[in-house]
mmCIF file of C-alpha atoms in Angstrom:
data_model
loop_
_atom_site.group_PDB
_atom_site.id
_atom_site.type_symbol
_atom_site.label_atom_id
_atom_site.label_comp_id
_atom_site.label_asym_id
_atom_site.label_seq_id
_atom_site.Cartn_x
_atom_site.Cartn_y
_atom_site.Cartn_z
ATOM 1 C CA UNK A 1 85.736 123.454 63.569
ATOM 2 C CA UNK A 2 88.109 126.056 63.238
ATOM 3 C CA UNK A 3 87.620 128.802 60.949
ATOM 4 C CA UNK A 4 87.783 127.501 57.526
ATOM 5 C CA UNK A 5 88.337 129.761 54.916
ATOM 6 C CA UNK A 6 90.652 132.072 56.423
ATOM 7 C CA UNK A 7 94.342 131.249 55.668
ATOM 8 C CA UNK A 8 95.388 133.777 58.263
ATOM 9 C CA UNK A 9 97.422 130.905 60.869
ATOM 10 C CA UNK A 10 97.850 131.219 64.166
ATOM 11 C CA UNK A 11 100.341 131.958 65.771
ATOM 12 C CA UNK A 12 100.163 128.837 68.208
ATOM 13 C CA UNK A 13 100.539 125.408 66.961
ATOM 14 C CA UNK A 14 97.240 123.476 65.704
ATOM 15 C CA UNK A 15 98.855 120.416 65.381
ATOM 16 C CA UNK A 16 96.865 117.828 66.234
ATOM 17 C CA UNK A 17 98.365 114.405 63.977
ATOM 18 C CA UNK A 18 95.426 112.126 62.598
ATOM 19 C CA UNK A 19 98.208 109.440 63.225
ATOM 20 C CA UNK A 20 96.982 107.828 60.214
ATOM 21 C CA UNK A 21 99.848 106.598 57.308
ATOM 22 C CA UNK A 22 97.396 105.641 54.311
ATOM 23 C CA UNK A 23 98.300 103.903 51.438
ATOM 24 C CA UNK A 24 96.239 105.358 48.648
ATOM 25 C CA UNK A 25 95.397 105.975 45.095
ATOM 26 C CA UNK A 26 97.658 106.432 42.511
ATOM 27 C CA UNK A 27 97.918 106.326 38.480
ATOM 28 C CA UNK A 28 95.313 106.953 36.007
ATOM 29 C CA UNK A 29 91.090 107.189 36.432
ATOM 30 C CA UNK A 30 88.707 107.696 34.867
ATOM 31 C CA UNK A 31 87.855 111.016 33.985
ATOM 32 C CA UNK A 32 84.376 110.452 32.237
ATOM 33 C CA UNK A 33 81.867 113.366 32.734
ATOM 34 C CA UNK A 34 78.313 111.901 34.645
ATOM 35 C CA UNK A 35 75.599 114.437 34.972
ATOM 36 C CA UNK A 36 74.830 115.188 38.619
ATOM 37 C CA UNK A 37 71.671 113.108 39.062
ATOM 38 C CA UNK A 38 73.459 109.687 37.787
ATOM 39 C CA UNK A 39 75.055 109.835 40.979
ATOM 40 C CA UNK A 40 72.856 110.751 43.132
ATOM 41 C CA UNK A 41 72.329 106.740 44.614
ATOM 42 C CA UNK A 42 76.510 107.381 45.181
ATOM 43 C CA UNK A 43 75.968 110.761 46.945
ATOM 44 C CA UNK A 44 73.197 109.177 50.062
ATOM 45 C CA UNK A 45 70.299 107.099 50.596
ATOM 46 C CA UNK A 46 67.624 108.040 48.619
ATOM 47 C CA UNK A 47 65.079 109.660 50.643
ATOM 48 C CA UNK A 48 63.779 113.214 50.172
ATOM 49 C CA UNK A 49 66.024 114.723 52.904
ATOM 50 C CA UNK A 50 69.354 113.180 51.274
ATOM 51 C CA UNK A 51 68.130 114.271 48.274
ATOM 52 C CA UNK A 52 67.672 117.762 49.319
ATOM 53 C CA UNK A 53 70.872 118.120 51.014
ATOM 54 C CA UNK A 54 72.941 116.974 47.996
ATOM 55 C CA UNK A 55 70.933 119.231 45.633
ATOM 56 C CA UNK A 56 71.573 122.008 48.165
ATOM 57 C CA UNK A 57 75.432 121.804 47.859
ATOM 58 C CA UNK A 58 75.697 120.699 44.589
ATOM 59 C CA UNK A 59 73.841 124.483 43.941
ATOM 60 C CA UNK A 60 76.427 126.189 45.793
ATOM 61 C CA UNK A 61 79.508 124.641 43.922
ATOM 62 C CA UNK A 62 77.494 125.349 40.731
ATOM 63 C CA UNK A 63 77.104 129.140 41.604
ATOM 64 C CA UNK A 64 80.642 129.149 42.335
ATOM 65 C CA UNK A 65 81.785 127.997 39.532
ATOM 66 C CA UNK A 66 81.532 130.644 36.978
ATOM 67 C CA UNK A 67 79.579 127.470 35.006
ATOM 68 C CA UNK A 68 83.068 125.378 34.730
ATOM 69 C CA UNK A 69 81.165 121.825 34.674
ATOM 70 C CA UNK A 70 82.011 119.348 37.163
ATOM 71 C CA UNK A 71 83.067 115.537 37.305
ATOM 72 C CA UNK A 72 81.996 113.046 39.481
ATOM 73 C CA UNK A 73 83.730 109.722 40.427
ATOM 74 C CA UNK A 74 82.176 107.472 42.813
ATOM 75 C CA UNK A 75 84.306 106.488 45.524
ATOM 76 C CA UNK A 76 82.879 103.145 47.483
ATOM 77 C CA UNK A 77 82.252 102.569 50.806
ATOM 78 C CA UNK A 78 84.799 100.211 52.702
ATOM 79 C CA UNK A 79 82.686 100.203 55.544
ATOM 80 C CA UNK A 80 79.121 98.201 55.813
ATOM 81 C CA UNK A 81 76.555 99.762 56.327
ATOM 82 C CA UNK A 82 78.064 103.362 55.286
ATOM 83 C CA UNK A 83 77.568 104.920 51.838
ATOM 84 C CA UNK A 84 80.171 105.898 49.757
ATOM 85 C CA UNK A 85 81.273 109.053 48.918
ATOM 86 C CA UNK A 86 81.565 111.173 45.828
ATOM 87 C CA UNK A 87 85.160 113.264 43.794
ATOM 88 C CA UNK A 88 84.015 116.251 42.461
ATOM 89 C CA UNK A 89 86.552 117.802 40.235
ATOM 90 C CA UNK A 90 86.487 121.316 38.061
ATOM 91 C CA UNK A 91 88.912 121.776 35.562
ATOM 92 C CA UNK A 92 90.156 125.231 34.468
ATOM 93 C CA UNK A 93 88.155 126.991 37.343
ATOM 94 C CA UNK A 94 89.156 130.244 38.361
ATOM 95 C CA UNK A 95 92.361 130.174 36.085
ATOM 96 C CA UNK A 96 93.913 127.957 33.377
ATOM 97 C CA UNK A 97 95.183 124.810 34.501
ATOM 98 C CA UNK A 98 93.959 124.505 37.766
ATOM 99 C CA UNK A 99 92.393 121.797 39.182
ATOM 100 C CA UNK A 100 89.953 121.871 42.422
ATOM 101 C CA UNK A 101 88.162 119.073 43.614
ATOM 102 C CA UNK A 102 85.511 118.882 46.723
ATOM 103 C CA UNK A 103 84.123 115.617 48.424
ATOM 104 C CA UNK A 104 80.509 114.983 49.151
ATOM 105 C CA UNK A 105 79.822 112.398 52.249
ATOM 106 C CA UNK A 106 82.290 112.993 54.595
ATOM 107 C CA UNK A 107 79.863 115.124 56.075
ATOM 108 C CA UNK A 108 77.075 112.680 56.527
ATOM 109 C CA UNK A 109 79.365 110.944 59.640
ATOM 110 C CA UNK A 110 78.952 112.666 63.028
ATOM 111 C CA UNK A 111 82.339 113.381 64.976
ATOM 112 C CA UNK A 112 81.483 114.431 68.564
ATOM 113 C CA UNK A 113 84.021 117.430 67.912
ATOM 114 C CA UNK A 114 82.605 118.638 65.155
ATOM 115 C CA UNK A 115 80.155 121.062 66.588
ATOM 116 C CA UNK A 116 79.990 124.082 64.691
ATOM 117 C CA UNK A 117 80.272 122.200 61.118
ATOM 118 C CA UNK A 118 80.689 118.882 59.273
ATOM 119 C CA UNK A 119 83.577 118.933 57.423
ATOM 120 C CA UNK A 120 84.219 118.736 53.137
ATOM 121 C CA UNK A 121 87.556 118.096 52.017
ATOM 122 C CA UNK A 122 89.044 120.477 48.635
ATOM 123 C CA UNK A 123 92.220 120.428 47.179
ATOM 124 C CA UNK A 124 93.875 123.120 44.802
ATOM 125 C CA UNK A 125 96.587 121.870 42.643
ATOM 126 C CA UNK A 126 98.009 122.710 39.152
ATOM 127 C CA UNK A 127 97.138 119.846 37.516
ATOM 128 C CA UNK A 128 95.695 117.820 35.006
ATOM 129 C CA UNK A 129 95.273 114.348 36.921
ATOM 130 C CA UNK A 130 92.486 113.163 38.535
ATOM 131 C CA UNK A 131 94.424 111.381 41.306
ATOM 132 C CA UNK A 132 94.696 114.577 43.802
ATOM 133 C CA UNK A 133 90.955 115.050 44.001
ATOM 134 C CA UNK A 134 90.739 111.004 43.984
ATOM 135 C CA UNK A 135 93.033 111.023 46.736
ATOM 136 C CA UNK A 136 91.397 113.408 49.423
ATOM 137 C CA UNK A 137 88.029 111.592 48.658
ATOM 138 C CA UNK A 138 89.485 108.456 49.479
ATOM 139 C CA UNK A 139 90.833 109.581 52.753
ATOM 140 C CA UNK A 140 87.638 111.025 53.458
ATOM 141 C CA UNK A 141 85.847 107.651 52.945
ATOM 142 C CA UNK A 142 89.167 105.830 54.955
ATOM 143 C CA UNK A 143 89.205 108.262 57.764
ATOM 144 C CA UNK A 144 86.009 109.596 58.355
ATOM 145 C CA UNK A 145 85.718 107.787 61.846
ATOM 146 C CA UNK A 146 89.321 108.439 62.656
ATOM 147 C CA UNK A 147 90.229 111.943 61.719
ATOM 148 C CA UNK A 148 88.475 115.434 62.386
ATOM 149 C CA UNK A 149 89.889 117.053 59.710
ATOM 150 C CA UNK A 150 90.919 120.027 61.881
ATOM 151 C CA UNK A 151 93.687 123.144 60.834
ATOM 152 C CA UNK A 152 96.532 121.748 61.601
ATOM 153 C CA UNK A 153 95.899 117.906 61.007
ATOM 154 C CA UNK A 154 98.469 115.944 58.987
ATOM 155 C CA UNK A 155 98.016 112.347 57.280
ATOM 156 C CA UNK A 156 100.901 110.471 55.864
ATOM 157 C CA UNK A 157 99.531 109.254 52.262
ATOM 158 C CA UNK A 158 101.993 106.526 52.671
ATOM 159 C CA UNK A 159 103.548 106.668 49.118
ATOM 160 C CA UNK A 160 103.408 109.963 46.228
ATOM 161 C CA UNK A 161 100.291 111.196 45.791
ATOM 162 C CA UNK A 162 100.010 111.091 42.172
ATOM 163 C CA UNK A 163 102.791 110.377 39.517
ATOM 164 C CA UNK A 164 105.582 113.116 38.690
ATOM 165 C CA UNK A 165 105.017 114.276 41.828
ATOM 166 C CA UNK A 166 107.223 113.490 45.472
ATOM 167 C CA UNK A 167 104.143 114.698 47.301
ATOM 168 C CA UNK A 168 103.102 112.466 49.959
ATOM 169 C CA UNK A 169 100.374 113.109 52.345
ATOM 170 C CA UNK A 170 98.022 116.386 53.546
ATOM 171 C CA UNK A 171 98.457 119.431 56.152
ATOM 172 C CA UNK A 172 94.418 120.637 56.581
ATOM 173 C CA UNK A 173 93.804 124.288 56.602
ATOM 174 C CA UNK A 174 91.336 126.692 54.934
ATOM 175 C CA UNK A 175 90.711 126.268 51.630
ATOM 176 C CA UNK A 176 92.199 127.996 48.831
ATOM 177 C CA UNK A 177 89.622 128.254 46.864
ATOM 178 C CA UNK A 178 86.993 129.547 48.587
ATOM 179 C CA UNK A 179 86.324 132.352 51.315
ATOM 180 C CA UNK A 180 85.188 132.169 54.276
ATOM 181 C CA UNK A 181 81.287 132.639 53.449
ATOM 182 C CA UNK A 182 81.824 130.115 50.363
ATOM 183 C CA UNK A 183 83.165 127.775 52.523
ATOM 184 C CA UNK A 184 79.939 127.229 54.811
ATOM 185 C CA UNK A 185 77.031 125.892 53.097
ATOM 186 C CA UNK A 186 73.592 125.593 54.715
ATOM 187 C CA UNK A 187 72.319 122.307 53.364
ATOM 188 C CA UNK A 188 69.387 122.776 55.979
ATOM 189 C CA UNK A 189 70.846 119.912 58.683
ATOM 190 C CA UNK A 190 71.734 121.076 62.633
ATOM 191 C CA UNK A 191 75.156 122.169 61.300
ATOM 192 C CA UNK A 192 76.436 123.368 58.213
ATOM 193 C CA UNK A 193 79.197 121.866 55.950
ATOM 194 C CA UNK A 194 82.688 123.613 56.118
ATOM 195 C CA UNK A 195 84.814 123.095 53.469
ATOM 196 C CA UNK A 196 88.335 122.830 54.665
ATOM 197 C CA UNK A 197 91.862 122.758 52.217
ATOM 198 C CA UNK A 198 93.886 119.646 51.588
ATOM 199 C CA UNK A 199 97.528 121.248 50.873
ATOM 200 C CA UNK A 200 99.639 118.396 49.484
ATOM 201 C CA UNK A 201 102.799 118.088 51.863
ATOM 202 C CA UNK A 202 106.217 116.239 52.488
ATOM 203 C CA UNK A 203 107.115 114.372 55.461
ATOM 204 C CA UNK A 204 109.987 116.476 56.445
ATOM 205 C CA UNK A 205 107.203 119.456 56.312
ATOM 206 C CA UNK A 206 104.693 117.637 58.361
ATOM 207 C CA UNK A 207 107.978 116.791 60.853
ATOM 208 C CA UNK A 208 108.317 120.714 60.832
ATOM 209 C CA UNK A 209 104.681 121.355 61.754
ATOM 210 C CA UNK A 210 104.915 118.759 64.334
ATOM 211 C CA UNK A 211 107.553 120.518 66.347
ATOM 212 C CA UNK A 212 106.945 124.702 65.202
ATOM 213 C CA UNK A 213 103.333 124.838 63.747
ATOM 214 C CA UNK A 214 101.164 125.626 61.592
ATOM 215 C CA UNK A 215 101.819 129.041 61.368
ATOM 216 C CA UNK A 216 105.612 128.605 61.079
ATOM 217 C CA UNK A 217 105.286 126.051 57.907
ATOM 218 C CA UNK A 218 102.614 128.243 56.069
ATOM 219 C CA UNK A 219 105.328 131.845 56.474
ATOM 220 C CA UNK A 220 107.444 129.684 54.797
ATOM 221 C CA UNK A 221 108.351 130.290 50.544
ATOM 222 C CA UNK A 222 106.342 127.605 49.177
ATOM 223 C CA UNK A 223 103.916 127.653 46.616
ATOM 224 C CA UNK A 224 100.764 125.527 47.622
ATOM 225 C CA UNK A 225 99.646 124.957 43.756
ATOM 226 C CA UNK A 226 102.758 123.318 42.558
ATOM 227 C CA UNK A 227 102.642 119.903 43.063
ATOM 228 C CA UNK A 228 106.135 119.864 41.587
ATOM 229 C CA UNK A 229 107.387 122.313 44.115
ATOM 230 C CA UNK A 230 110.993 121.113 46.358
ATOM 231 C CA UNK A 231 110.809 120.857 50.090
ATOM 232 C CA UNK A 232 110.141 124.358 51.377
ATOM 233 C CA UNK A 233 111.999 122.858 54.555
#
């Protein structure tokens, strides 16, 4: 994994394409509050390891949080024999109007890369809809197989991300909200989780991280909140 958290890019390209055009969620959800342990049969197989684990991260978010209470959506699995995963979402955390959400299962796969961390996707967005932190869940549970989720990686969403917005698919990097020490979290496995950033993108941006990098797209004047924002290319 590289070094999630820090938002310092290289200077060399990390581009490394999932190769992956997804057609995914968009429109209105749910947005019912459950209490953590309702989904706790969605978040892994109940045994007390599982069990352990989720209460273990689900503690971190919650001291992070500044006691801004979460909301879960289940997210199916498409796959038999895999669970499904879990959208966490916090409204109003760390300022007005923002809107971070955090997965919970992606990390449960094993990736033969990933061998310094298992990987949890959060997104940072000013928003009031439900369908960004819907959206990186659902690529977690579509391309958990397929994609590392490395600094650098870029998935075509296949169509806008959510509505009012021209948005349509994900650069990874570190996260926004959370520094580097928030964004590993012993849940007591071999490897801890690493929270990595979701930064809603264009394809003409991804196009420009293809050929200059990472490092050249994220110098640019952009504004990674806005999901209203123009091309920054």
């Amino acid at each position: 994994m590289t070094g999630a958290g820090s938002n310092t890019a290289p200077k060399t390209s990390l581009m490394a394409i999932c190769g992956w055009a997804f057609s995914g969620f968009t429109g209105s959800a749910d947005v019912s509050a459950f209490h953590p342990l309702s989904v706790m049969p969605l978040l892994g197989r109940q045994d007390e390891g599982v069990s352990t684990r989720v209460e273990r991260f689900l503690a971190h978010l919650d001291g992070l949080s500044g006691g801004v209470e979460p909301q879960f959506w289940p997210i199916e699995s498409t796959a038999p024999g895999h669970e499904g995963l879990t959208a966490i979402g916090y409204r109003d955390m760390v300022e007005d109007g923002l809107l971070i959400g955090v997965t919970y299962g992606l990390s449960l796969t094993r990736q033969e890369s990933w061998r310094l961390g298992r990987p949890e996707l959060s997104i940072s967005v000013r928003s009031d809809d439900p369908a960004w932190v819907l959206a990186i869940a659902y690529l977690a549970e579509q391309l958990r197989h397929n994609c590392p989720f490395n600094h650098g990686d870029t998935i075509n969403f296949g169509e806008p991300v959510a509505s009012g917005s021209s948005l349509d698919g994900f650069v990874v990097f570190g996260p926004l909200a959370f520094d580097t020490n928030d964004a590993t979290v012993d849940v007591g496995d071999d490897l801890p989780i690493v929270i990595v950033g979701m930064y809603p993108t264009y394809a003409i941006e991804r196009e420009f991280i293809s050929e200059n990098g990472l490092g050249a797209f994220w110098n640019l004047d952009w504004d990674p909140y806005d999901v209203a924002r123009p091309p920054a290319v």
